[in-house]
CSV table of C-alpha atoms in Angstrom, one decimal:
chain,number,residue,atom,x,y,z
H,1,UNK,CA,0.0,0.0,0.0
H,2,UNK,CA,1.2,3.6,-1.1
H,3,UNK,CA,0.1,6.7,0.6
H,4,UNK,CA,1.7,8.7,-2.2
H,5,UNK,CA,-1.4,10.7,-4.1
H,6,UNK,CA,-1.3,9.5,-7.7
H,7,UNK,CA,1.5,10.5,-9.9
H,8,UNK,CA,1.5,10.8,-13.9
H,9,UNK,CA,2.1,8.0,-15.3
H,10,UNK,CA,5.5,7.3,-16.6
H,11,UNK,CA,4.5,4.6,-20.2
H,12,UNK,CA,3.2,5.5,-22.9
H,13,UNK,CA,0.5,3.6,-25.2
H,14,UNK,CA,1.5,2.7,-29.0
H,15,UNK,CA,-1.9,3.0,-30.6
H,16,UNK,CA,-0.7,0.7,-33.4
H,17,UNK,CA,0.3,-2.6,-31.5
H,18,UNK,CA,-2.4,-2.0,-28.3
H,19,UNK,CA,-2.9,-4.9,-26.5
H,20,UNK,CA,-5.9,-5.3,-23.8
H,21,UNK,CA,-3.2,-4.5,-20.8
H,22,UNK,CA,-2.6,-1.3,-22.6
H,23,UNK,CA,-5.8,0.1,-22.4
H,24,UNK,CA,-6.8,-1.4,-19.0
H,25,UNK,CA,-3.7,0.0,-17.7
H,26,UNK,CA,-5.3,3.6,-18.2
H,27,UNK,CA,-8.1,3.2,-15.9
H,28,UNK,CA,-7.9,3.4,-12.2
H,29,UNK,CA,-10.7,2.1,-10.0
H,30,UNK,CA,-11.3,4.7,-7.0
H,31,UNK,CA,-13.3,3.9,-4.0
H,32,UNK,CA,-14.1,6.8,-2.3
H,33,UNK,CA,-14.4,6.9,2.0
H,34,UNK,CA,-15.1,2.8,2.3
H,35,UNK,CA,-16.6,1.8,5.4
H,36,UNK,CA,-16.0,-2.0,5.2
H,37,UNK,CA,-11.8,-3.4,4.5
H,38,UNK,CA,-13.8,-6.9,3.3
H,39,UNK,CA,-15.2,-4.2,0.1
H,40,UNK,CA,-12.0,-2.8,-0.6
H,41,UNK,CA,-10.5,-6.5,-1.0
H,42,UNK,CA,-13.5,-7.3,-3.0
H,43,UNK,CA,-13.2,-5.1,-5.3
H,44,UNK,CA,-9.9,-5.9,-5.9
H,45,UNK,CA,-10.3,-9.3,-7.1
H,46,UNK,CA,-13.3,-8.1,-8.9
H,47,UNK,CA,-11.0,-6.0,-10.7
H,48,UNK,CA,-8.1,-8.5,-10.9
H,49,UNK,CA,-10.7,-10.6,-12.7
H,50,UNK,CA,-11.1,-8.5,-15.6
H,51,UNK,CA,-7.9,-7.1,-15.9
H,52,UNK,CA,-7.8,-3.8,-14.1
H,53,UNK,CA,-4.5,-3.3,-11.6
H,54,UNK,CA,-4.9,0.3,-10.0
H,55,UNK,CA,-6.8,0.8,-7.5
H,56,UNK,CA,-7.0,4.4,-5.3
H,57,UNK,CA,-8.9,4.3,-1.8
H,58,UNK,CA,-9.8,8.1,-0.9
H,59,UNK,CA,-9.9,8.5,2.8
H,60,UNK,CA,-11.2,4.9,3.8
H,61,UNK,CA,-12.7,4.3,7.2
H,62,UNK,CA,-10.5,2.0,8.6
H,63,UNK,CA,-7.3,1.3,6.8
H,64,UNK,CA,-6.7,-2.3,5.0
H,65,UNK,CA,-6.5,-4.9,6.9
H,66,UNK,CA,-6.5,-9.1,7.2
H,67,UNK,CA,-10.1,-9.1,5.7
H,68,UNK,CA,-9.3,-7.2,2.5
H,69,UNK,CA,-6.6,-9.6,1.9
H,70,UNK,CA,-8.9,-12.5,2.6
H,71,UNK,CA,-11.4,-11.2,0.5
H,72,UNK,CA,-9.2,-10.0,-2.9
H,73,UNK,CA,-8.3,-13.9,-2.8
H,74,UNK,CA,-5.9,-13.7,-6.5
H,75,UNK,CA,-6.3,-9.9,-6.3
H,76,UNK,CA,-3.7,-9.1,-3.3
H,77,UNK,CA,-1.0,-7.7,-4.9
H,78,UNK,CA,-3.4,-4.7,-6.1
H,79,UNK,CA,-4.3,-3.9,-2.2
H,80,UNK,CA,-0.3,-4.0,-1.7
H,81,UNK,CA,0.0,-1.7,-4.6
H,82,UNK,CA,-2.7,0.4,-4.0
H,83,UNK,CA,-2.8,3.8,-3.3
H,84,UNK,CA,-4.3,5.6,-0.5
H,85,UNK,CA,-5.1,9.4,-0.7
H,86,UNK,CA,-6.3,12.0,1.8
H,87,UNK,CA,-8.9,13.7,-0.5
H,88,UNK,CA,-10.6,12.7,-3.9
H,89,UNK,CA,-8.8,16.0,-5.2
H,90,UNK,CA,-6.0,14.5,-4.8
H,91,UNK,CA,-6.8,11.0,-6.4
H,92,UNK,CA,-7.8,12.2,-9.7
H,93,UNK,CA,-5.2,15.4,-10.0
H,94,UNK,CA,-3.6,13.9,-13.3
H,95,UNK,CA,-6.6,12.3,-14.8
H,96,UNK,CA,-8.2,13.8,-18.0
H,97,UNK,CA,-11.3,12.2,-18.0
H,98,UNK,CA,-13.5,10.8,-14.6
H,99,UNK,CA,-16.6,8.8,-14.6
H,100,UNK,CA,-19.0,7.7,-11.8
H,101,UNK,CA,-20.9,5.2,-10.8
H,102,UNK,CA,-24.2,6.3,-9.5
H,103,UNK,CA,-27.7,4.2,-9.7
H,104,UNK,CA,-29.8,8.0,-9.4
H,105,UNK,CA,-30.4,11.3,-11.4
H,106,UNK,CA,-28.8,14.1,-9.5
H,107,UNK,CA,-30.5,18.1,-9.6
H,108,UNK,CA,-27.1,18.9,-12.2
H,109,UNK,CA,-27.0,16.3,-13.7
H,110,UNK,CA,-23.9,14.6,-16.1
H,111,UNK,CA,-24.4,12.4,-19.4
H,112,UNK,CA,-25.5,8.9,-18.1
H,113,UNK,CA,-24.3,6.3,-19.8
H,114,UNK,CA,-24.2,2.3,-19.9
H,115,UNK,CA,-21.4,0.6,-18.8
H,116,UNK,CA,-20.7,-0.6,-22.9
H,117,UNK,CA,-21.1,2.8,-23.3
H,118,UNK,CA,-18.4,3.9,-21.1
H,119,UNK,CA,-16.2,1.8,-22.5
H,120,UNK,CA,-16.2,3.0,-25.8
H,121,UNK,CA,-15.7,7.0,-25.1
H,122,UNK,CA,-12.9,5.4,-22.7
H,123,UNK,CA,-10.7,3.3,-25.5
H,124,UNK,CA,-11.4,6.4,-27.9
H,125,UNK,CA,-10.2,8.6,-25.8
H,126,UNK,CA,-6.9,6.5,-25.1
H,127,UNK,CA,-6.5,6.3,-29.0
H,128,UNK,CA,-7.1,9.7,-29.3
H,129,UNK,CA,-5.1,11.0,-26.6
H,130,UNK,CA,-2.1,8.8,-27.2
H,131,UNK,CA,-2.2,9.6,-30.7
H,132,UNK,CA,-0.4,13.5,-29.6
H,133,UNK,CA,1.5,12.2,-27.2
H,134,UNK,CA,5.2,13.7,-27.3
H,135,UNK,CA,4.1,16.6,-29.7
H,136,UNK,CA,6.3,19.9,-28.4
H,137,UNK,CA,7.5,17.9,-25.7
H,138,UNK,CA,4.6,17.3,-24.1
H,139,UNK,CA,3.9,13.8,-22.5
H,140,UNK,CA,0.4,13.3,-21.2
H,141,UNK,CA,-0.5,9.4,-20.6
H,142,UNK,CA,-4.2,8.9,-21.0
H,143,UNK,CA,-5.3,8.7,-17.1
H,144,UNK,CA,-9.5,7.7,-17.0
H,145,UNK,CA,-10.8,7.6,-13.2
H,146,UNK,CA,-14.0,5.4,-12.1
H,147,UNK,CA,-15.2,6.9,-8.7
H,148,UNK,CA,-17.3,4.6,-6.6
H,149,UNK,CA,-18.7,5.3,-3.1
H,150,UNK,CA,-19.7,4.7,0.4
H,151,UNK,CA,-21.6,1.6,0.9
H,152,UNK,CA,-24.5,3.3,2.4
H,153,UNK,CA,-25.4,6.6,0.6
H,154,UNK,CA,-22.2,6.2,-2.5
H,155,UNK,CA,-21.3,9.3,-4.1
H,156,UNK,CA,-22.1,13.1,-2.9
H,157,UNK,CA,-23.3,15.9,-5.1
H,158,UNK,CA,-20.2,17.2,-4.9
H,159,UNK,CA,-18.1,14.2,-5.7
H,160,UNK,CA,-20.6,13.4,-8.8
H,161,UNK,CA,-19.9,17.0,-10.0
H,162,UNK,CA,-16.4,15.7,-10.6
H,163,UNK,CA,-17.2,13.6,-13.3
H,164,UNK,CA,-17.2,13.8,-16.7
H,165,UNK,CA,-20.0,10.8,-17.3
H,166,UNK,CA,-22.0,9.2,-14.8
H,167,UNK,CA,-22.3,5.3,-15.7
H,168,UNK,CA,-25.8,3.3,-14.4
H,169,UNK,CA,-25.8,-0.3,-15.0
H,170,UNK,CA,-29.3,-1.7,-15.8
H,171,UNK,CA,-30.7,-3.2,-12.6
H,172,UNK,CA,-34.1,-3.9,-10.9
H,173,UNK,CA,-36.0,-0.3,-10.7
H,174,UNK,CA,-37.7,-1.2,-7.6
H,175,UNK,CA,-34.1,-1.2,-5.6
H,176,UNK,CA,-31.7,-0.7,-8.6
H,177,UNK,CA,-28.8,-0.4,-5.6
H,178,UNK,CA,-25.6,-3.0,-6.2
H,179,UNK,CA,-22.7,-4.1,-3.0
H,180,UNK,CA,-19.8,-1.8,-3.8
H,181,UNK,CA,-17.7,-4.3,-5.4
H,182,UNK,CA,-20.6,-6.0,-7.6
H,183,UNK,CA,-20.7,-2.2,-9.0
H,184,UNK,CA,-16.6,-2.5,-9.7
H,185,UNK,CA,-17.2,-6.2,-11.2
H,186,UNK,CA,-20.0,-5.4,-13.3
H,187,UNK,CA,-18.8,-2.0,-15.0
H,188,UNK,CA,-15.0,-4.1,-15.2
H,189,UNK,CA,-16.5,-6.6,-17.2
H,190,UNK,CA,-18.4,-4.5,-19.5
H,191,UNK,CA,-14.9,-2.3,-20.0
H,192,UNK,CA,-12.8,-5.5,-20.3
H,193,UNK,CA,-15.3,-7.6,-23.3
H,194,UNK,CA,-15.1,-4.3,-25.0
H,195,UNK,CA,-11.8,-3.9,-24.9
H,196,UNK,CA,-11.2,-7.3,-26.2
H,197,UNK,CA,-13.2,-6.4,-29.4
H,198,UNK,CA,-11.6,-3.1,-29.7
H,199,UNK,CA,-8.5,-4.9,-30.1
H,200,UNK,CA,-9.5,-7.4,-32.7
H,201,UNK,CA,-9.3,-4.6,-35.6
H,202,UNK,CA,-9.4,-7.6,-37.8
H,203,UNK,CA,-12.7,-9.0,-37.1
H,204,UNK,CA,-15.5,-7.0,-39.0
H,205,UNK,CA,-18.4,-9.1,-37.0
H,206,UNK,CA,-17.1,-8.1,-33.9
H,207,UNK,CA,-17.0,-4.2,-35.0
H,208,UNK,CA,-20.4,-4.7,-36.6
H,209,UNK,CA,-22.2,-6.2,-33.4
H,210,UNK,CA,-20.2,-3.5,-31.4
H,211,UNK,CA,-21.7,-0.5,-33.1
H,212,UNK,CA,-25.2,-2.0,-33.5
H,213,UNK,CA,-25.0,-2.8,-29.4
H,214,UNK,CA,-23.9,1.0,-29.2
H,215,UNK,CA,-26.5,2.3,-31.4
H,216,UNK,CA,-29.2,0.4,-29.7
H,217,UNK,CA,-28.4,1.4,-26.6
H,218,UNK,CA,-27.8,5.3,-27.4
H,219,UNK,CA,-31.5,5.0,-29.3
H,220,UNK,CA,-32.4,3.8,-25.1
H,221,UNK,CA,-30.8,6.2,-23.3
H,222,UNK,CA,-31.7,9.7,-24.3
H,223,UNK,CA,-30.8,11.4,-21.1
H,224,UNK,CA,-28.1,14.0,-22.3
H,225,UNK,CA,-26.9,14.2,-25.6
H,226,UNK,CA,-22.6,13.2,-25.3
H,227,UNK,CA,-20.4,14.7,-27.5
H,228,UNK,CA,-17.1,13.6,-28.3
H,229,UNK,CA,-14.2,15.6,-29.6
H,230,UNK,CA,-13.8,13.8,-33.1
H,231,UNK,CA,-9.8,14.4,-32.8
H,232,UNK,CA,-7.5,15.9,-30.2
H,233,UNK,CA,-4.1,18.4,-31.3
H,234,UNK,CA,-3.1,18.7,-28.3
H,235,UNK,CA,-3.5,16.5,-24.7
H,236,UNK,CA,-6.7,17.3,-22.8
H,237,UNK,CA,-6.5,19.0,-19.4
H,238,UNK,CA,-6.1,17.5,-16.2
H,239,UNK,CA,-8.9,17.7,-13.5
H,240,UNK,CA,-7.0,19.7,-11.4
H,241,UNK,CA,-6.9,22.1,-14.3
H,242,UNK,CA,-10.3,21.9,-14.4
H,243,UNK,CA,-11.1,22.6,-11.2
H,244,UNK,CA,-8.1,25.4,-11.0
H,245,UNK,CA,-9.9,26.9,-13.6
H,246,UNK,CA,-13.5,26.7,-12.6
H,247,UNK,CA,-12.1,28.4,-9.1
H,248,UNK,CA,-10.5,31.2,-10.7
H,249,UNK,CA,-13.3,31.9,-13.1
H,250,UNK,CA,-15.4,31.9,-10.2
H,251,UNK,CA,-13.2,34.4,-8.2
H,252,UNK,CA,-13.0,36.5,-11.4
H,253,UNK,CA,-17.2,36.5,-11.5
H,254,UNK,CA,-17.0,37.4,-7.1
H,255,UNK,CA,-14.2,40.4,-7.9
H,256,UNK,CA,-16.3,41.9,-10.9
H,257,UNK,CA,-19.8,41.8,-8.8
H,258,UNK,CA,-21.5,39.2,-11.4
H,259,UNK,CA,-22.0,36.4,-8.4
H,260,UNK,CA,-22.2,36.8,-4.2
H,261,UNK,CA,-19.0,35.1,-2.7
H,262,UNK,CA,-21.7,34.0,0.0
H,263,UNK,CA,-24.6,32.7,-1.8
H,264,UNK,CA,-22.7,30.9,-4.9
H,265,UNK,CA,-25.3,28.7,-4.9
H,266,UNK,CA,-24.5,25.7,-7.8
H,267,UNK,CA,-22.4,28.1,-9.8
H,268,UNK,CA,-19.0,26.3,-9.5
H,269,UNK,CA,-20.9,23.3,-9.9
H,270,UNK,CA,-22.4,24.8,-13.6
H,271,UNK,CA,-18.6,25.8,-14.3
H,272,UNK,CA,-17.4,22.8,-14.0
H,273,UNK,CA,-20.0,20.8,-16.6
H,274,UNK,CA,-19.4,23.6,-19.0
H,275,UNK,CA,-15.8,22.5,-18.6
H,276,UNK,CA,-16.1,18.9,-18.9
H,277,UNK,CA,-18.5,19.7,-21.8
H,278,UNK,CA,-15.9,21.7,-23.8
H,279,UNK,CA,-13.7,19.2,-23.1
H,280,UNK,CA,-10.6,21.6,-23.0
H,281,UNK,CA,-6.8,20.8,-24.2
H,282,UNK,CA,-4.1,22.3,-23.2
H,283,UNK,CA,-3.4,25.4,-25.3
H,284,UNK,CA,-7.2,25.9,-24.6
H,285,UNK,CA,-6.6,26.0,-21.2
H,286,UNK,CA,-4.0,28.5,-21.5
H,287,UNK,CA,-5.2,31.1,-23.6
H,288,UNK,CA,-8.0,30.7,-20.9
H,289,UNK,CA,-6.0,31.4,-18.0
H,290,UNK,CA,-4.3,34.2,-19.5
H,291,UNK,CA,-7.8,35.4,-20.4
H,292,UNK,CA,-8.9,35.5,-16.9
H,293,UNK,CA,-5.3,36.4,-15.4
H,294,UNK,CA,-6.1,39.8,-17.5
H,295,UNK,CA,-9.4,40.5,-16.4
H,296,UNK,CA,-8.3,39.8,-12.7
H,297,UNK,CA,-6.1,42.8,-12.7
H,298,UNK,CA,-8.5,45.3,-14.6
């Protein structure tokens, strides 16, 4: 166990020669204030089944232990690699793109989407990201986040706003509510069988039932329309940029009288899903900052 925060990552993905490791190797699992150890060991085999190896535990309530251990069975050498971090700022600094598991609508709501869903604006964006990798010296791994919550009451508002995409996974409406680390296994599977048939480029069936499964399932889904940047020139920001810059927008807004520092209401909320919506790079992210760093001293 590391209780480092998360660090970028140091490889690099070869878009030509992918294999399923590659892409899974993207994605960190991130379990956000667990209650139970036995959940966070869970979880870990669940993901050690399909293929996922980093998991982050944000400020857990009691610290891993003989039962997690017990419980990740196969799985242990993710709890002994895993990393522990004080805040869920912290945990998903470096990532570019965040989704969350959550089985309800929330009053600001994200794009909702199905677990195959996910997966598909996940492995694009690794293509698509790794694609301008090392351009002007620049290296920015694809880092995705899936934040998962508390056993009793999962994710806050707040901690939802962070996401990009919320995922729900089709359940029972009368108590549509999965254990923790059914949630990780489920959505893992779903992101590992579509990663499998991402990877076979040469089968044309497996493409054809891919896209039909996608289109069916968008045609079911019309909750908010998701848009997808059709090709990045430059790497996408970081969340911490995204939140750095919905603060100082907000602080601009406070200084020139056009919001009430004591009654912001949902406003930074609003800022950030108009971030995550424009899905900013980085030369977008600086021409914005100098924009505001401007207006800050007028």
């Amino acid at each position: 166990m590391s209780n480092d925060t998360p660090s970028s990552l140091t490889t690099t993905v070869n878009t030509s020669s992918t294999t399923v490791r590659d892409y899974l190797s993207c994605i960190q699992i991130v379990m956000v204030n667990t209650t139970l150890p036995a959940n966070i060991g869970s979880a870990a085999r669940a993901m050690h089944t399909m293929g996922l190896s980093r998991l982050t535990v944000v400020d857990p309530k009691l610290p891993i232990d003989e039962t997690s251990i017990s419980h990740a069975a196969g799985g242990g050498e993710l709890l002994l690699s895993a990393i522990i971090a004080p805040t869920l700022e912290d945990a998903i600094a470096n990532c570019q793109l965040v989704f969350a598991a959550s089985s309800r609508s929330r009053h600001l709501p994200r794009p909702v989407v199905t677990p195959t869903q996910a997966a598909k604006i996940m492995l694009d964006f690794i293509d698509k990201q790794s694609t301008i990798n090392g351009q002007d010296g620049i290296n920015t791994v694809p880092n995705i986040a899936i934040l998962f919550g508390r056993e009793d009451r999962g994710l806050t508002n707040e901690e939802l706003a962070y996401a990009d995409y919320h995922i729900q996974i089709d359940a029972n409406p009368a108590y549509p509510v999965l254990n923790v680390a059914s949630a990780v296994q489920v959505i893992a599977s779903f992101i590992y069988a579509y990663t499998q048939t991402h990877t076979q480029s040469d089968s044309e069936v497996n493409n054809k039932i891919s896209k039909a499964a996608d289109n069916l399932e968008i045609a079911e889904y019309p909750v908010l329309n998701t848009y997808l940047r059709q090709q990045w020139d430059e790497p996408a920001i970081t969340q911490q940029q995204l939140q750095q810059l919905t603060e100082r927008t907000t602080a601009l807004m406070v200084q020139h009288k056009l919001a009430d520092s004591e009654n912001l209401k949902s406003l930074p909320s609003r800022l950030s899903r108009l971030g995550s919506r424009l899905q900013l790079d980085q030369k977008e992210y600086q021409l914005l900052s100098a924009l505001i760093a401007k207006l800050a001293k007028d």
